[in-house]
């Protein structure tokens, strides 16, 4: 191998996870690191998703770093533009721009067993790093289903794009538009574009539970108070956190308690949907919480408008400009917008990581994603992921989980320093297996496994490899420090593993 630039740490991605890792490394006194970003700006999910109506479904004061509070959030639930501006602010406040390499998409990462470092090939060249922190996130690569005839639709002049790759140059005014999917993006897109389009057809495989969105502007007096007395902002954040911690047991231990929440969601629908046939189409048959609970106060009113049709069946085929649903319903359309989610349980980055045994992470995870404490994987020394397997949440802020993983990263780096010399930590397969047995055993009682639905939380084998079956407090305690007993220590001087 030729000589390449070498850094102590390479961080992949500049969303919340990547920027958080960069801040934490600097606070630990580590400045020899780079952030490799494939795009030309920071923001991750909040840069890529710019569709009409894009906003967060977690309250603003909880959806921000604890070390970078924002007293000036304009709304209780912030829009995409405000969250992206916040991430730009964090980048500048913590002087991260000098570390970021824009336009550096990672093509491949290979672990060198002799040198005990990672060789990282990017679109702009190659470098090496002692440690890799993968912060690409699970909501970064759109999933578009393979629909027969879709290519012919585009060839004939039809417009097709995914909600995460919104074409702002395409004018929807007066067009016949089909929205495919009824997830978190679709329920924001539909009411945003409904007044402009000529006709909107929503293809719904499975109806969602939709709770009212209690959104409002944050008053200037509130913002002034949070600026002048930062403790009030902390108290607000703490209250939001505490309420959500108390809700966890209903999701993870006693799903039957969610029936009250279902009644609120039904009332939200009944207020806007008066047509019994449409109401029947929109009423889920599974326990609320089994799929992601959605928040909207304008989704149902939009569906009740005269220029909107709901097809209670998935898109099966495209014939010219006609979309054919699985139930045979045919719809003529000018544009197709896929709101069909992301590659969550088969993240493309896993195909680009080659570990100590010469196999990719995707191959190691062929039977399902597994990691140690949501961070490290067996066979991949000195490699850590932010928002790894079983770190997702069903009711609270992912920033809380990210900060817990940053604690783990910080202690990981400290352990490497204490061990000294050229050294690597490799997660023991037995430790990874034991952690995942405990997680999956707890998962059996959750609404995500027992609620009677098929969701993107589950992988091809029906295992929930995405969500954490506990409180954020539990996860923080579990990731407070690295247990060296769960790792093998590998040194370069004798190329032996300390067991």
Tab-separated table of C-alpha atoms in Angstrom:
chain	number	residue	atom	x	y	z
A	1	UNK	CA	0.000	0.000	0.000
A	2	UNK	CA	1.304	3.459	-0.910
A	3	UNK	CA	1.619	6.413	1.444
A	4	UNK	CA	-1.600	8.253	2.216
A	5	UNK	CA	-2.693	10.997	4.548
A	6	UNK	CA	-3.276	9.487	7.981
A	7	UNK	CA	-5.642	10.739	10.689
A	8	UNK	CA	-6.480	9.532	14.137
A	9	UNK	CA	-10.237	9.396	13.414
A	10	UNK	CA	-12.331	9.521	10.259
A	11	UNK	CA	-16.005	10.394	10.753
A	12	UNK	CA	-18.377	9.483	7.917
A	13	UNK	CA	-21.304	11.886	7.472
A	14	UNK	CA	-22.160	15.355	8.750
A	15	UNK	CA	-25.679	15.037	10.093
A	16	UNK	CA	-26.495	15.090	13.799
A	17	UNK	CA	-24.382	11.980	14.426
A	18	UNK	CA	-21.310	13.106	12.506
A	19	UNK	CA	-21.303	16.671	13.810
A	20	UNK	CA	-21.927	15.421	17.340
A	21	UNK	CA	-18.947	13.064	17.039
A	22	UNK	CA	-16.782	15.906	15.754
A	23	UNK	CA	-17.742	18.144	18.673
A	24	UNK	CA	-17.113	15.375	21.186
A	25	UNK	CA	-13.701	14.565	19.709
A	26	UNK	CA	-12.650	18.208	19.989
A	27	UNK	CA	-13.894	18.365	23.567
A	28	UNK	CA	-11.796	15.281	24.315
A	29	UNK	CA	-8.752	17.106	22.974
A	30	UNK	CA	-8.633	15.118	19.726
A	31	UNK	CA	-8.155	17.413	16.748
A	32	UNK	CA	-6.529	14.970	14.316
A	33	UNK	CA	-9.745	13.933	12.603
A	34	UNK	CA	-11.707	14.517	9.415
A	35	UNK	CA	-15.406	14.414	8.598
A	36	UNK	CA	-16.019	12.866	5.175
A	37	UNK	CA	-19.240	14.171	3.620
A	38	UNK	CA	-20.504	13.122	0.191
A	39	UNK	CA	-22.616	16.272	-0.298
A	40	UNK	CA	-21.559	19.915	-0.449
A	41	UNK	CA	-23.010	20.982	2.903
A	42	UNK	CA	-23.780	19.651	6.364
A	43	UNK	CA	-27.178	18.502	7.543
A	44	UNK	CA	-27.619	14.842	6.656
A	45	UNK	CA	-31.300	13.919	6.659
A	46	UNK	CA	-32.255	17.560	7.212
A	47	UNK	CA	-30.312	18.620	4.137
A	48	UNK	CA	-31.588	15.858	1.876
A	49	UNK	CA	-35.253	16.063	2.850
A	50	UNK	CA	-36.521	19.421	1.645
A	51	UNK	CA	-39.979	18.400	0.448
A	52	UNK	CA	-42.953	20.722	1.060
A	53	UNK	CA	-44.070	20.594	4.677
A	54	UNK	CA	-40.937	18.807	5.927
A	55	UNK	CA	-40.736	19.145	9.706
A	56	UNK	CA	-39.737	17.205	12.805
A	57	UNK	CA	-42.213	15.214	14.907
A	58	UNK	CA	-40.121	15.650	18.072
A	59	UNK	CA	-40.415	18.920	20.038
A	60	UNK	CA	-37.708	21.412	19.118
A	61	UNK	CA	-36.187	21.786	22.581
A	62	UNK	CA	-35.684	18.034	22.781
A	63	UNK	CA	-34.470	17.700	19.209
A	64	UNK	CA	-31.187	19.503	19.777
A	65	UNK	CA	-27.866	18.809	21.457
A	66	UNK	CA	-27.761	19.280	25.219
A	67	UNK	CA	-24.388	21.002	24.772
A	68	UNK	CA	-25.784	23.381	22.146
A	69	UNK	CA	-29.213	24.560	23.318
A	70	UNK	CA	-31.140	26.833	20.993
A	71	UNK	CA	-33.311	29.380	22.834
A	72	UNK	CA	-34.645	30.762	19.552
A	73	UNK	CA	-36.587	27.842	18.111
A	74	UNK	CA	-39.509	29.523	16.306
A	75	UNK	CA	-42.043	26.704	16.772
A	76	UNK	CA	-42.670	23.887	19.201
A	77	UNK	CA	-42.094	21.473	16.282
A	78	UNK	CA	-39.452	22.877	13.964
A	79	UNK	CA	-39.425	22.796	10.199
A	80	UNK	CA	-36.620	21.407	8.076
A	81	UNK	CA	-35.149	24.811	7.303
A	82	UNK	CA	-34.794	25.673	11.003
A	83	UNK	CA	-33.176	22.347	11.902
A	84	UNK	CA	-30.746	22.634	9.011
A	85	UNK	CA	-29.876	26.192	10.090
A	86	UNK	CA	-29.280	24.874	13.613
A	87	UNK	CA	-26.797	22.296	12.305
A	88	UNK	CA	-24.971	24.979	10.318
A	89	UNK	CA	-24.827	27.031	13.531
A	90	UNK	CA	-23.371	24.083	15.471
A	91	UNK	CA	-20.770	23.602	12.730
A	92	UNK	CA	-19.616	27.209	13.019
A	93	UNK	CA	-19.908	27.538	16.801
A	94	UNK	CA	-17.651	24.551	17.420
A	95	UNK	CA	-15.247	25.390	14.572
A	96	UNK	CA	-15.801	22.184	12.643
A	97	UNK	CA	-15.534	23.402	9.043
A	98	UNK	CA	-11.775	22.958	8.870
A	99	UNK	CA	-12.293	19.254	9.603
A	100	UNK	CA	-15.000	18.645	6.996
A	101	UNK	CA	-14.182	17.311	3.522
A	102	UNK	CA	-17.184	18.000	1.313
A	103	UNK	CA	-17.636	15.967	-1.855
A	104	UNK	CA	-15.784	13.004	-0.312
A	105	UNK	CA	-18.131	10.058	-0.712
A	106	UNK	CA	-16.721	6.872	0.796
A	107	UNK	CA	-16.400	4.142	-1.794
A	108	UNK	CA	-14.757	1.515	0.406
A	109	UNK	CA	-13.203	1.086	3.849
A	110	UNK	CA	-10.780	-1.803	4.429
A	111	UNK	CA	-9.204	-2.860	7.690
A	112	UNK	CA	-5.451	-3.504	7.445
A	113	UNK	CA	-4.584	-6.329	9.853
A	114	UNK	CA	-0.861	-5.557	9.696
A	115	UNK	CA	-0.916	-1.790	10.124
A	116	UNK	CA	-3.992	-1.858	12.391
A	117	UNK	CA	-5.730	0.965	10.623
A	118	UNK	CA	-8.474	1.605	8.098
A	119	UNK	CA	-7.745	2.397	4.479
A	120	UNK	CA	-10.544	4.619	3.214
A	121	UNK	CA	-11.135	5.138	-0.485
A	122	UNK	CA	-13.223	8.195	-1.340
A	123	UNK	CA	-14.268	9.883	-4.564
A	124	UNK	CA	-11.456	12.404	-3.946
A	125	UNK	CA	-8.636	10.051	-3.009
A	126	UNK	CA	-7.509	7.681	-0.259
A	127	UNK	CA	-6.547	8.194	3.366
A	128	UNK	CA	-5.977	6.017	6.425
A	129	UNK	CA	-7.385	6.294	9.942
A	130	UNK	CA	-6.843	4.530	13.256
A	131	UNK	CA	-10.557	4.701	14.053
A	132	UNK	CA	-13.646	5.066	11.865
A	133	UNK	CA	-16.909	6.517	13.180
A	134	UNK	CA	-19.696	5.747	10.715
A	135	UNK	CA	-22.463	8.340	11.093
A	136	UNK	CA	-24.251	7.922	7.785
A	137	UNK	CA	-27.573	7.331	9.529
A	138	UNK	CA	-30.357	4.900	8.630
A	139	UNK	CA	-32.479	7.536	6.826
A	140	UNK	CA	-29.957	8.496	4.165
A	141	UNK	CA	-30.509	6.192	1.183
A	142	UNK	CA	-34.047	6.231	-0.292
A	143	UNK	CA	-35.852	3.018	-1.077
A	144	UNK	CA	-37.848	2.988	-4.325
A	145	UNK	CA	-39.741	-0.233	-4.978
A	146	UNK	CA	-39.164	-2.115	-8.207
A	147	UNK	CA	-42.444	-1.434	-9.988
A	148	UNK	CA	-43.009	-3.056	-13.418
A	149	UNK	CA	-43.410	-0.419	-16.118
A	150	UNK	CA	-41.938	2.461	-14.101
A	151	UNK	CA	-39.134	3.048	-16.598
A	152	UNK	CA	-41.686	3.305	-19.409
A	153	UNK	CA	-43.599	5.958	-17.467
A	154	UNK	CA	-40.478	8.116	-17.275
A	155	UNK	CA	-39.579	7.464	-20.897
A	156	UNK	CA	-43.015	8.743	-21.923
A	157	UNK	CA	-42.448	12.017	-20.089
A	158	UNK	CA	-43.839	11.184	-16.679
A	159	UNK	CA	-42.041	12.616	-13.644
A	160	UNK	CA	-40.762	10.334	-10.865
A	161	UNK	CA	-38.863	11.231	-7.714
A	162	UNK	CA	-38.502	10.216	-4.065
A	163	UNK	CA	-39.551	12.520	-1.254
A	164	UNK	CA	-35.917	12.665	-0.069
A	165	UNK	CA	-34.775	13.804	-3.525
A	166	UNK	CA	-37.456	16.403	-4.179
A	167	UNK	CA	-37.344	18.037	-7.611
A	168	UNK	CA	-37.980	21.702	-6.835
A	169	UNK	CA	-37.798	22.590	-10.527
A	170	UNK	CA	-40.857	20.504	-11.353
A	171	UNK	CA	-44.085	22.512	-11.098
A	172	UNK	CA	-46.915	20.445	-9.589
A	173	UNK	CA	-49.550	23.112	-10.232
A	174	UNK	CA	-52.560	21.572	-11.948
A	175	UNK	CA	-50.865	18.179	-12.376
A	176	UNK	CA	-52.280	14.755	-11.693
A	177	UNK	CA	-50.009	13.551	-8.898
A	178	UNK	CA	-49.709	10.147	-7.231
A	179	UNK	CA	-48.138	9.857	-3.789
A	180	UNK	CA	-46.965	6.334	-2.974
A	181	UNK	CA	-46.878	5.538	0.736
A	182	UNK	CA	-48.463	6.804	3.938
A	183	UNK	CA	-45.501	7.282	6.247
A	184	UNK	CA	-44.088	10.309	8.036
A	185	UNK	CA	-43.094	12.098	4.824
A	186	UNK	CA	-46.362	11.464	2.974
A	187	UNK	CA	-48.570	12.909	5.698
A	188	UNK	CA	-46.599	16.160	5.468
A	189	UNK	CA	-46.418	16.239	1.671
A	190	UNK	CA	-50.100	15.530	0.975
A	191	UNK	CA	-51.585	18.580	2.771
A	192	UNK	CA	-48.755	20.780	1.467
A	193	UNK	CA	-49.316	20.038	-2.226
A	194	UNK	CA	-53.053	19.274	-2.234
A	195	UNK	CA	-54.172	22.885	-2.818
A	196	UNK	CA	-51.867	23.226	-5.852
A	197	UNK	CA	-52.300	19.993	-7.760
A	198	UNK	CA	-55.128	19.237	-10.130
A	199	UNK	CA	-55.739	15.782	-8.710
A	200	UNK	CA	-53.937	13.873	-5.988
A	201	UNK	CA	-54.117	10.102	-5.591
A	202	UNK	CA	-52.683	8.523	-2.451
A	203	UNK	CA	-51.679	4.864	-2.737
A	204	UNK	CA	-51.958	3.354	0.723
A	205	UNK	CA	-50.870	-0.192	1.477
A	206	UNK	CA	-51.483	0.156	5.208
A	207	UNK	CA	-53.226	3.043	6.990
A	208	UNK	CA	-51.291	4.867	9.690
A	209	UNK	CA	-52.303	5.940	13.162
A	210	UNK	CA	-52.215	9.751	13.128
A	211	UNK	CA	-52.284	11.834	16.293
A	212	UNK	CA	-53.007	15.588	16.276
A	213	UNK	CA	-49.900	17.726	15.950
A	214	UNK	CA	-49.870	20.170	18.864
A	215	UNK	CA	-47.704	22.697	17.074
A	216	UNK	CA	-47.658	26.442	17.700
A	217	UNK	CA	-45.292	29.399	17.372
A	218	UNK	CA	-42.993	29.901	20.352
A	219	UNK	CA	-43.650	33.431	21.569
A	220	UNK	CA	-41.008	36.135	21.680
A	221	UNK	CA	-41.468	36.244	25.462
A	222	UNK	CA	-40.626	32.534	25.739
A	223	UNK	CA	-37.558	32.950	23.551
A	224	UNK	CA	-36.438	35.997	25.559
A	225	UNK	CA	-36.818	34.020	28.780
A	226	UNK	CA	-34.780	31.084	27.440
A	227	UNK	CA	-32.006	33.455	26.312
A	228	UNK	CA	-31.865	35.392	29.589
A	229	UNK	CA	-32.383	32.395	31.885
A	230	UNK	CA	-30.915	29.292	30.212
A	231	UNK	CA	-32.144	27.136	33.089
A	232	UNK	CA	-35.704	27.631	31.813
A	233	UNK	CA	-34.721	26.059	28.507
A	234	UNK	CA	-33.131	23.145	30.363
A	235	UNK	CA	-36.260	22.735	32.447
A	236	UNK	CA	-38.413	22.695	29.321
A	237	UNK	CA	-36.188	20.076	27.751
A	238	UNK	CA	-36.214	18.032	30.957
A	239	UNK	CA	-40.007	18.054	31.133
A	240	UNK	CA	-40.313	16.941	27.513
A	241	UNK	CA	-37.807	14.166	28.173
A	242	UNK	CA	-39.475	12.994	31.367
A	243	UNK	CA	-42.927	12.723	29.817
A	244	UNK	CA	-41.563	10.517	27.066
A	245	UNK	CA	-39.616	8.331	29.472
A	246	UNK	CA	-42.864	7.610	31.323
A	247	UNK	CA	-44.500	6.519	28.052
A	248	UNK	CA	-41.904	3.866	27.261
A	249	UNK	CA	-43.405	1.033	29.316
A	250	UNK	CA	-46.613	1.125	27.257
A	251	UNK	CA	-44.580	0.485	24.111
A	252	UNK	CA	-42.181	-2.056	25.577
A	253	UNK	CA	-44.069	-3.923	28.316
A	254	UNK	CA	-47.805	-3.169	28.328
A	255	UNK	CA	-49.055	-2.458	24.790
A	256	UNK	CA	-52.636	-2.824	25.980
A	257	UNK	CA	-52.317	0.560	27.682
A	258	UNK	CA	-52.081	2.167	24.232
A	259	UNK	CA	-55.806	1.723	23.640
A	260	UNK	CA	-56.427	5.164	25.145
A	261	UNK	CA	-54.010	6.669	22.645
A	262	UNK	CA	-55.909	4.918	19.859
A	263	UNK	CA	-59.099	6.663	20.927
A	264	UNK	CA	-57.376	10.049	20.595
A	265	UNK	CA	-56.132	9.120	17.110
A	266	UNK	CA	-59.617	7.970	16.068
A	267	UNK	CA	-61.106	11.231	17.300
A	268	UNK	CA	-58.510	13.100	15.253
A	269	UNK	CA	-59.673	11.225	12.159
A	270	UNK	CA	-63.382	11.450	12.901
A	271	UNK	CA	-63.258	15.240	13.181
A	272	UNK	CA	-62.162	15.568	9.554
A	273	UNK	CA	-63.358	12.418	7.791
A	274	UNK	CA	-67.142	12.254	7.588
A	275	UNK	CA	-67.420	9.762	4.718
A	276	UNK	CA	-67.832	6.278	6.284
A	277	UNK	CA	-66.175	4.561	3.304
A	278	UNK	CA	-63.106	6.785	3.473
A	279	UNK	CA	-62.984	6.443	7.243
A	280	UNK	CA	-62.958	2.663	6.864
A	281	UNK	CA	-60.021	2.886	4.454
A	282	UNK	CA	-58.046	5.037	6.880
A	283	UNK	CA	-58.671	3.032	10.055
A	284	UNK	CA	-55.746	0.753	10.986
A	285	UNK	CA	-56.326	-2.830	12.085
A	286	UNK	CA	-53.189	-3.072	14.247
A	287	UNK	CA	-52.258	-1.722	17.666
A	288	UNK	CA	-51.124	1.898	17.669
A	289	UNK	CA	-47.354	2.133	18.039
A	290	UNK	CA	-46.670	-1.056	16.072
A	291	UNK	CA	-45.789	1.240	13.193
A	292	UNK	CA	-44.434	4.722	13.736
A	293	UNK	CA	-47.109	6.988	15.217
A	294	UNK	CA	-47.541	10.011	12.969
A	295	UNK	CA	-48.405	13.575	13.948
A	296	UNK	CA	-50.593	15.797	11.796
A	297	UNK	CA	-53.605	18.056	12.151
A	298	UNK	CA	-54.009	18.746	8.426
A	299	UNK	CA	-53.500	15.306	6.829
A	300	UNK	CA	-57.079	14.079	7.285
A	301	UNK	CA	-58.645	17.404	6.210
A	302	UNK	CA	-56.550	17.237	3.017
A	303	UNK	CA	-57.752	13.688	2.275
A	304	UNK	CA	-61.341	14.877	2.568
A	305	UNK	CA	-60.919	17.485	-0.168
A	306	UNK	CA	-62.723	16.848	-3.505
A	307	UNK	CA	-59.494	16.666	-5.567
A	308	UNK	CA	-58.029	13.802	-3.472
A	309	UNK	CA	-58.551	10.054	-3.891
A	310	UNK	CA	-57.300	7.353	-1.542
A	311	UNK	CA	-56.516	3.977	-3.091
A	312	UNK	CA	-56.393	1.456	-0.255
A	313	UNK	CA	-53.880	-0.745	-2.055
A	314	UNK	CA	-50.234	-0.618	-2.986
A	315	UNK	CA	-48.941	0.294	-6.439
A	316	UNK	CA	-48.420	-2.915	-8.426
A	317	UNK	CA	-47.749	-1.868	-12.023
A	318	UNK	CA	-47.423	1.101	-14.350
A	319	UNK	CA	-48.872	0.946	-17.875
A	320	UNK	CA	-47.879	4.027	-19.792
A	321	UNK	CA	-49.352	6.915	-17.796
A	322	UNK	CA	-51.753	4.639	-15.903
A	323	UNK	CA	-50.932	3.416	-12.404
A	324	UNK	CA	-52.446	0.075	-11.480
A	325	UNK	CA	-52.946	-0.800	-7.824
A	326	UNK	CA	-52.793	-4.325	-6.409
A	327	UNK	CA	-56.605	-4.318	-6.199
A	328	UNK	CA	-56.908	-3.403	-9.901
A	329	UNK	CA	-57.690	0.295	-9.430
A	330	UNK	CA	-56.367	2.343	-12.357
A	331	UNK	CA	-55.255	5.978	-12.090
A	332	UNK	CA	-53.975	8.282	-14.817
A	333	UNK	CA	-51.164	10.498	-13.571
A	334	UNK	CA	-48.489	12.967	-14.621
A	335	UNK	CA	-46.093	12.580	-11.679
A	336	UNK	CA	-45.245	9.907	-9.109
A	337	UNK	CA	-43.808	10.852	-5.722
A	338	UNK	CA	-42.437	7.921	-3.758
A	339	UNK	CA	-42.676	8.310	0.009
A	340	UNK	CA	-41.503	4.766	0.534
A	341	UNK	CA	-38.841	5.202	3.178
A	342	UNK	CA	-35.189	4.293	3.295
A	343	UNK	CA	-32.796	1.362	3.324
A	344	UNK	CA	-32.771	0.977	7.086
A	345	UNK	CA	-32.095	-2.706	7.772
A	346	UNK	CA	-29.798	-3.082	4.732
A	347	UNK	CA	-27.853	0.177	4.810
A	348	UNK	CA	-25.663	0.593	1.695
A	349	UNK	CA	-22.680	1.734	3.791
A	350	UNK	CA	-22.445	-1.842	5.103
A	351	UNK	CA	-21.503	-2.987	1.603
A	352	UNK	CA	-18.500	-0.635	1.705
A	353	UNK	CA	-16.907	-1.776	4.966
A	354	UNK	CA	-14.445	-4.704	4.771
A	355	UNK	CA	-13.352	-6.061	8.137
A	356	UNK	CA	-10.512	-8.114	9.595
A	357	UNK	CA	-11.704	-11.369	7.997
A	358	UNK	CA	-11.975	-9.864	4.521
A	359	UNK	CA	-15.773	-9.843	4.446
A	360	UNK	CA	-18.043	-6.838	4.225
A	361	UNK	CA	-20.277	-5.681	7.034
A	362	UNK	CA	-23.235	-6.470	4.782
A	363	UNK	CA	-22.040	-10.085	4.568
A	364	UNK	CA	-21.509	-10.238	8.323
A	365	UNK	CA	-25.041	-8.916	8.785
A	366	UNK	CA	-26.684	-11.089	6.119
A	367	UNK	CA	-28.886	-12.716	8.772
A	368	UNK	CA	-29.655	-9.394	10.460
A	369	UNK	CA	-27.805	-6.425	11.909
A	370	UNK	CA	-26.049	-7.018	15.221
A	371	UNK	CA	-23.742	-4.821	17.239
A	372	UNK	CA	-22.397	-4.390	20.749
A	373	UNK	CA	-24.337	-1.666	22.558
A	374	UNK	CA	-25.430	-0.243	19.209
A	375	UNK	CA	-21.857	0.789	18.457
A	376	UNK	CA	-19.317	-1.854	17.426
A	377	UNK	CA	-19.457	-5.046	15.361
A	378	UNK	CA	-17.566	-8.326	15.677
A	379	UNK	CA	-14.799	-8.581	13.070
A	380	UNK	CA	-14.496	-4.822	12.559
A	381	UNK	CA	-11.838	-3.437	14.913
A	382	UNK	CA	-11.729	0.278	15.729
A	383	UNK	CA	-14.978	0.810	13.823
A	384	UNK	CA	-17.988	2.384	15.477
A	385	UNK	CA	-21.386	3.381	14.222
A	386	UNK	CA	-23.643	6.164	15.466
A	387	UNK	CA	-27.345	5.210	15.370
A	388	UNK	CA	-26.395	1.582	14.964
A	389	UNK	CA	-28.587	-1.511	15.324
A	390	UNK	CA	-31.314	-1.302	17.976
A	391	UNK	CA	-30.729	2.329	18.870
A	392	UNK	CA	-33.837	3.825	17.252
A	393	UNK	CA	-36.753	5.199	19.228
A	394	UNK	CA	-40.500	5.001	18.842
A	395	UNK	CA	-41.500	7.969	20.971
A	396	UNK	CA	-38.607	10.275	21.820
A	397	UNK	CA	-35.631	12.165	20.411
A	398	UNK	CA	-32.814	10.375	18.627
A	399	UNK	CA	-30.462	13.128	19.775
A	400	UNK	CA	-30.614	11.594	23.251
A	401	UNK	CA	-29.416	8.263	21.851
A	402	UNK	CA	-26.724	9.940	19.760
A	403	UNK	CA	-25.330	11.729	22.814
A	404	UNK	CA	-25.204	8.424	24.707
A	405	UNK	CA	-23.213	6.910	21.858
A	406	UNK	CA	-20.894	9.913	21.914
A	407	UNK	CA	-20.173	9.109	25.572
A	408	UNK	CA	-19.242	5.604	24.478
A	409	UNK	CA	-17.048	6.958	21.684
A	410	UNK	CA	-15.244	9.267	24.106
A	411	UNK	CA	-14.447	6.419	26.495
A	412	UNK	CA	-13.449	4.184	23.580
A	413	UNK	CA	-10.820	6.747	22.576
A	414	UNK	CA	-9.662	7.068	26.187
A	415	UNK	CA	-9.211	3.304	26.449
A	416	UNK	CA	-7.095	3.278	23.299
A	417	UNK	CA	-4.923	6.046	24.768
A	418	UNK	CA	-4.524	4.198	28.068
A	419	UNK	CA	-3.535	0.986	26.268
A	420	UNK	CA	-0.943	2.997	24.331
A	421	UNK	CA	0.981	2.275	21.143
A	422	UNK	CA	-0.484	0.923	17.954
A	423	UNK	CA	-3.563	-0.827	19.275
A	424	UNK	CA	-7.090	-1.768	18.281
A	425	UNK	CA	-10.197	-2.928	20.113
A	426	UNK	CA	-12.198	-5.720	18.516
A	427	UNK	CA	-15.660	-6.541	19.850
A	428	UNK	CA	-15.795	-10.145	21.037
A	429	UNK	CA	-18.352	-12.190	19.088
A	430	UNK	CA	-19.587	-13.654	22.378
A	431	UNK	CA	-20.205	-10.161	23.783
A	432	UNK	CA	-22.067	-9.070	20.652
A	433	UNK	CA	-24.189	-12.232	20.737
A	434	UNK	CA	-24.969	-11.844	24.456
A	435	UNK	CA	-26.003	-8.196	24.054
A	436	UNK	CA	-28.291	-9.000	21.136
A	437	UNK	CA	-29.877	-11.976	22.904
A	438	UNK	CA	-30.861	-9.653	25.733
A	439	UNK	CA	-32.184	-7.017	23.350
A	440	UNK	CA	-34.215	-9.472	21.287
A	441	UNK	CA	-35.612	-11.180	24.386
A	442	UNK	CA	-36.918	-7.816	25.602
A	443	UNK	CA	-38.253	-7.075	22.135
A	444	UNK	CA	-40.784	-9.918	22.274
A	445	UNK	CA	-43.010	-8.034	24.717
A	446	UNK	CA	-43.022	-4.788	22.752
A	447	UNK	CA	-45.819	-3.407	20.614
A	448	UNK	CA	-43.437	-3.513	17.639
A	449	UNK	CA	-43.433	-7.327	17.777
A	450	UNK	CA	-46.892	-8.033	19.187
A	451	UNK	CA	-48.933	-5.225	17.650
A	452	UNK	CA	-50.020	-7.108	14.529
A	453	UNK	CA	-48.279	-5.109	11.809
A	454	UNK	CA	-45.423	-5.355	9.347
A	455	UNK	CA	-43.186	-2.292	9.609
A	456	UNK	CA	-39.834	-0.959	8.454
A	457	UNK	CA	-38.597	-1.631	11.975
A	458	UNK	CA	-38.377	-5.330	11.041
A	459	UNK	CA	-35.780	-6.942	8.809
A	460	UNK	CA	-36.361	-9.658	6.211
A	461	UNK	CA	-36.329	-12.300	8.973
A	462	UNK	CA	-38.948	-10.505	11.034
A	463	UNK	CA	-36.492	-9.342	13.699
A	464	UNK	CA	-36.655	-5.810	15.029
A	465	UNK	CA	-33.049	-4.710	14.546
A	466	UNK	CA	-33.759	-0.984	14.555
A	467	UNK	CA	-35.419	0.056	17.832
A	468	UNK	CA	-34.263	0.156	21.445
A	469	UNK	CA	-36.671	-1.728	23.777
A	470	UNK	CA	-36.128	0.512	26.787
A	471	UNK	CA	-35.777	4.058	28.045
A	472	UNK	CA	-33.148	6.535	26.904
A	473	UNK	CA	-31.920	6.594	30.506
A	474	UNK	CA	-31.273	2.854	30.374
A	475	UNK	CA	-29.332	3.228	27.157
A	476	UNK	CA	-27.250	6.054	28.581
A	477	UNK	CA	-26.264	3.900	31.534
A	478	UNK	CA	-25.412	1.001	29.208
A	479	UNK	CA	-23.106	3.180	27.092
A	480	UNK	CA	-21.510	5.300	29.808
A	481	UNK	CA	-18.198	3.437	29.578
A	482	UNK	CA	-16.446	0.761	27.550
A	483	UNK	CA	-16.127	-2.616	29.256
A	484	UNK	CA	-12.764	-3.956	28.090
A	485	UNK	CA	-13.964	-7.442	28.990
A	486	UNK	CA	-16.218	-7.235	25.940
A	487	UNK	CA	-13.261	-6.569	23.632
A	488	UNK	CA	-10.117	-8.205	22.378
A	489	UNK	CA	-7.061	-5.948	22.446
A	490	UNK	CA	-4.966	-6.246	19.295
A	491	UNK	CA	-1.415	-4.842	19.127
A	492	UNK	CA	0.731	-4.344	16.069
A	493	UNK	CA	4.096	-5.013	17.646
A	494	UNK	CA	3.499	-8.748	17.955
A	495	UNK	CA	0.405	-9.056	15.764
A	496	UNK	CA	-1.182	-11.007	18.584
A	497	UNK	CA	-4.495	-10.577	20.238
A	498	UNK	CA	-4.614	-9.992	23.975
A	499	UNK	CA	-7.565	-12.051	25.144
